[in-house]
PDB file of C-alpha atoms in Angstrom:
ATOM      1  CA  MET A   1     105.393   7.179  -6.214  1.00 87.00           C
ATOM      2  CA  LYS A   2     104.183  10.705  -6.751  1.00 94.00           C
ATOM      3  CA  LYS A   3     102.681  12.175  -3.600  1.00 97.00           C
ATOM      4  CA  ALA A   4      99.665  14.461  -3.250  1.00 98.00           C
ATOM      5  CA  ILE A   5      97.737  16.218  -0.506  1.00 98.00           C
ATOM      6  CA  TYR A   6      94.412  14.616   0.387  1.00 98.00           C
ATOM      7  CA  LYS A   7      91.483  15.537   2.606  1.00 98.00           C
ATOM      8  CA  PHE A   8      89.698  12.817   4.543  1.00 98.00           C
ATOM      9  CA  SER A   9      86.132  13.548   5.663  1.00 98.00           C
ATOM     10  CA  ALA A  10      83.727  10.923   7.001  1.00 97.00           C
ATOM     11  CA  ASN A  11      80.360  11.271   8.695  1.00 95.00           C
ATOM     12  CA  TYR A  12      79.490   8.841  11.481  1.00 90.00           C
ATOM     13  CA  GLY A  13      75.920   9.982  12.063  1.00 88.00           C
ATOM     14  CA  ARG A  14      75.026  11.208  15.534  1.00 85.00           C
ATOM     15  CA  SER A  15      78.504  10.323  16.752  1.00 87.00           C
ATOM     16  CA  GLY A  16      80.117  13.032  14.642  1.00 93.00           C
ATOM     17  CA  ASP A  17      82.596  13.536  11.819  1.00 96.00           C
ATOM     18  CA  LEU A  18      86.250  12.682  11.288  1.00 97.00           C
ATOM     19  CA  GLU A  19      88.440  14.892   9.131  1.00 98.00           C
ATOM     20  CA  GLY A  20      92.078  15.135   8.253  1.00 98.00           C
ATOM     21  CA  ILE A  21      94.618  16.486   5.780  1.00 98.00           C
ATOM     22  CA  PHE A  22      97.501  14.179   4.841  1.00 98.00           C
ATOM     23  CA  ILE A  23     100.102  13.418   2.187  1.00 98.00           C
ATOM     24  CA  ALA A  24      99.995  10.093   0.331  1.00 98.00           C
ATOM     25  CA  ALA A  25     100.608   8.589  -3.083  1.00 98.00           C
ATOM     26  CA  LYS A  26      97.647   8.023  -5.412  1.00 97.00           C
ATOM     27  CA  GLN A  27      98.441   4.286  -5.509  1.00 97.00           C
ATOM     28  CA  GLU A  28      98.252   4.139  -1.702  1.00 98.00           C
ATOM     29  CA  VAL A  29      94.858   5.851  -1.620  1.00 98.00           C
ATOM     30  CA  ASP A  30      93.527   3.660  -4.440  1.00 98.00           C
ATOM     31  CA  LYS A  31      94.705   0.496  -2.641  1.00 96.00           C
ATOM     32  CA  LEU A  32      93.194   1.660   0.664  1.00 97.00           C
ATOM     33  CA  ILE A  33      89.814   2.032  -1.019  1.00 97.00           C
ATOM     34  CA  SER A  34      89.947  -1.096  -3.203  1.00 96.00           C
ATOM     35  CA  SER A  35      91.259  -3.411  -0.468  1.00 93.00           C
ATOM     36  CA  LYS A  36      88.318  -2.605   1.833  1.00 93.00           C
ATOM     37  CA  ILE A  37      90.622  -2.603   4.868  1.00 93.00           C
ATOM     38  CA  GLU A  38      88.585  -1.587   7.890  1.00 93.00           C
ATOM     39  CA  VAL A  39      90.403   1.210   9.676  1.00 95.00           C
ATOM     40  CA  TYR A  40      90.058   1.108  13.461  1.00 94.00           C
ATOM     41  CA  PHE A  41      89.947   4.678  14.803  1.00 95.00           C
ATOM     42  CA  GLY A  42      89.061   3.578  18.322  1.00 93.00           C
ATOM     43  CA  GLU A  43      86.969   5.795  20.586  1.00 94.00           C
ATOM     44  CA  VAL A  44      87.869   9.052  18.803  1.00 93.00           C
ATOM     45  CA  LEU A  45      84.295  10.368  18.981  1.00 93.00           C
ATOM     46  CA  GLY A  46      83.812   9.765  22.676  1.00 91.00           C
ATOM     47  CA  LYS A  47      83.714   6.957  25.156  1.00 90.00           C
ATOM     48  CA  HIS A  48      82.216   3.755  23.732  1.00 87.00           C
ATOM     49  CA  SER A  49      82.121   5.191  20.184  1.00 87.00           C
ATOM     50  CA  GLU A  50      84.316   2.376  18.664  1.00 91.00           C
ATOM     51  CA  ILE A  51      84.741   3.837  15.183  1.00 93.00           C
ATOM     52  CA  TYR A  52      85.908   1.469  12.429  1.00 93.00           C
ATOM     53  CA  ARG A  53      85.045   0.801   8.795  1.00 93.00           C
ATOM     54  CA  ALA A  54      86.418   0.601   5.276  1.00 95.00           C
ATOM     55  CA  ILE A  55      87.171   3.979   3.729  1.00 97.00           C
ATOM     56  CA  GLU A  56      84.970   4.885   0.775  1.00 97.00           C
ATOM     57  CA  LYS A  57      86.076   6.762  -2.316  1.00 98.00           C
ATOM     58  CA  LYS A  58      83.755   9.693  -1.546  1.00 98.00           C
ATOM     59  CA  GLU A  59      85.510  10.197   1.818  1.00 98.00           C
ATOM     60  CA  ILE A  60      88.945  11.026   0.366  1.00 98.00           C
ATOM     61  CA  LYS A  61      89.413  13.976  -1.964  1.00 98.00           C
ATOM     62  CA  LEU A  62      92.555  15.030  -3.801  1.00 98.00           C
ATOM     63  CA  VAL A  63      93.428  18.583  -2.726  1.00 98.00           C
ATOM     64  CA  THR A  64      96.512  19.084  -4.910  1.00 98.00           C
ATOM     65  CA  ASP A  65      99.463  17.288  -6.381  1.00 98.00           C
ATOM     66  CA  ASP A  66     101.477  20.507  -6.716  1.00 98.00           C
ATOM     67  CA  ALA A  67     105.059  19.687  -5.708  1.00 97.00           C
ATOM     68  CA  GLU A  68     105.633  23.063  -4.004  1.00 98.00           C
ATOM     69  CA  ALA A  69     102.482  22.764  -1.889  1.00 98.00           C
ATOM     70  CA  ILE A  70     103.454  19.222  -0.843  1.00 98.00           C
ATOM     71  CA  LYS A  71     106.958  20.401   0.050  1.00 98.00           C
ATOM     72  CA  ILE A  72     105.577  23.193   2.259  1.00 98.00           C
ATOM     73  CA  VAL A  73     103.018  20.955   3.992  1.00 98.00           C
ATOM     74  CA  ALA A  74     105.722  18.362   4.686  1.00 97.00           C
ATOM     75  CA  LYS A  75     108.389  20.875   5.744  1.00 98.00           C
ATOM     76  CA  TYR A  76     106.156  22.667   8.239  1.00 98.00           C
ATOM     77  CA  ASN A  77     104.224  19.559   9.337  1.00 97.00           C
ATOM     78  CA  LEU A  78     100.878  21.031   8.262  1.00 98.00           C
ATOM     79  CA  THR A  79      99.039  17.736   8.094  1.00 98.00           C
ATOM     80  CA  SER A  80      96.225  17.616  10.602  1.00 98.00           C
ATOM     81  CA  GLY A  81      93.364  15.565  11.922  1.00 97.00           C
ATOM     82  CA  HIS A  82      92.808  11.908  11.189  1.00 98.00           C
ATOM     83  CA  ASN A  83      94.969  10.099   8.643  1.00 98.00           C
ATOM     84  CA  PRO A  84      93.521   6.619   7.970  1.00 98.00           C
ATOM     85  CA  PHE A  85      97.009   5.309   7.136  1.00 98.00           C
ATOM     86  CA  ASN A  86      98.217   5.956  10.713  1.00 97.00           C
ATOM     87  CA  TYR A  87      95.645   3.723  12.416  1.00 96.00           C
ATOM     88  CA  ARG A  88      95.434  -0.047  12.869  1.00 93.00           C
ATOM     89  CA  SER A  89      93.208  -2.317  10.832  1.00 91.00           C
ATOM     90  CA  ILE A  90      90.463  -4.558  12.129  1.00 86.00           C
ATOM     91  CA  ASN A  91      88.947  -7.674  10.554  1.00 78.00           C
ATOM     92  CA  PHE A  92      91.505  -7.680   7.714  1.00 79.00           C
ATOM     93  CA  GLU A  93      93.084 -10.951   6.715  1.00 73.00           C
ATOM     94  CA  THR A  94      95.458 -11.897   3.951  1.00 67.00           C
ATOM     95  CA  THR A  95      97.198 -15.097   3.043  1.00 59.00           C
ATOM     96  CA  SER A  96      99.940 -13.345   1.081  1.00 65.00           C
ATOM     97  CA  PHE A  97     101.940 -12.234   4.155  1.00 71.00           C
ATOM     98  CA  ASP A  98     101.830 -12.422   7.932  1.00 71.00           C
ATOM     99  CA  LEU A  99      99.980  -9.576   9.594  1.00 74.00           C
ATOM    100  CA  ASP A 100     101.592  -8.160  12.702  1.00 75.00           C
ATOM    101  CA  ASP A 101      99.141  -6.826  15.314  1.00 72.00           C
ATOM    102  CA  ASP A 102     101.128  -3.597  15.495  1.00 81.00           C
ATOM    103  CA  MET A 103     101.012  -2.860  11.753  1.00 88.00           C
ATOM    104  CA  THR A 104      99.322   0.340  10.683  1.00 93.00           C
ATOM    105  CA  VAL A 105      97.024   0.480   7.683  1.00 94.00           C
ATOM    106  CA  GLY A 106      99.808   2.358   5.868  1.00 95.00           C
ATOM    107  CA  GLU A 107     102.256  -0.489   6.487  1.00 93.00           C
ATOM    108  CA  ILE A 108      99.732  -3.048   5.246  1.00 92.00           C
ATOM    109  CA  ILE A 109      99.080  -0.970   2.119  1.00 94.00           C
ATOM    110  CA  HIS A 110     102.843  -0.749   1.417  1.00 93.00           C
ATOM    111  CA  LYS A 111     103.159  -4.554   1.677  1.00 89.00           C
ATOM    112  CA  LEU A 112     100.165  -5.057  -0.624  1.00 90.00           C
ATOM    113  CA  LEU A 113     101.612  -2.641  -3.177  1.00 92.00           C
ATOM    114  CA  LYS A 114     105.031  -4.352  -3.036  1.00 88.00           C
ATOM    115  CA  GLN A 115     103.431  -7.695  -3.829  1.00 85.00           C
ATOM    116  CA  LYS A 116     101.693  -6.221  -6.839  1.00 67.00           C
ATOM    117  CA  LYS A 117     105.053  -5.575  -8.544  1.00 62.00           C
TER     118      LYS A 117
END
């Protein structure tokens, strides 16, 4: 899977905004959006904030798929902020495989993509 650099930016009203820069494959991002997995960010915007929801297409933008840029970001660990793939899911169920409570959204996406093949 060809990787790219993406920017995540979501507004949660009065609570605030979440942003992040991360590397992922286009298929992973597409599956995250189409599967409607609710990402559980926890209390990242303050005590009792409980932030969770499905990621919308408008909240993830492709920055670049330039191989050199991706290599530099990866080599120097220049990802930052909130990466929806690194958090747990909430309210997501599937009958196609057993969900482990400790699985990240990224791990669930990988399993869903494997099944597709």
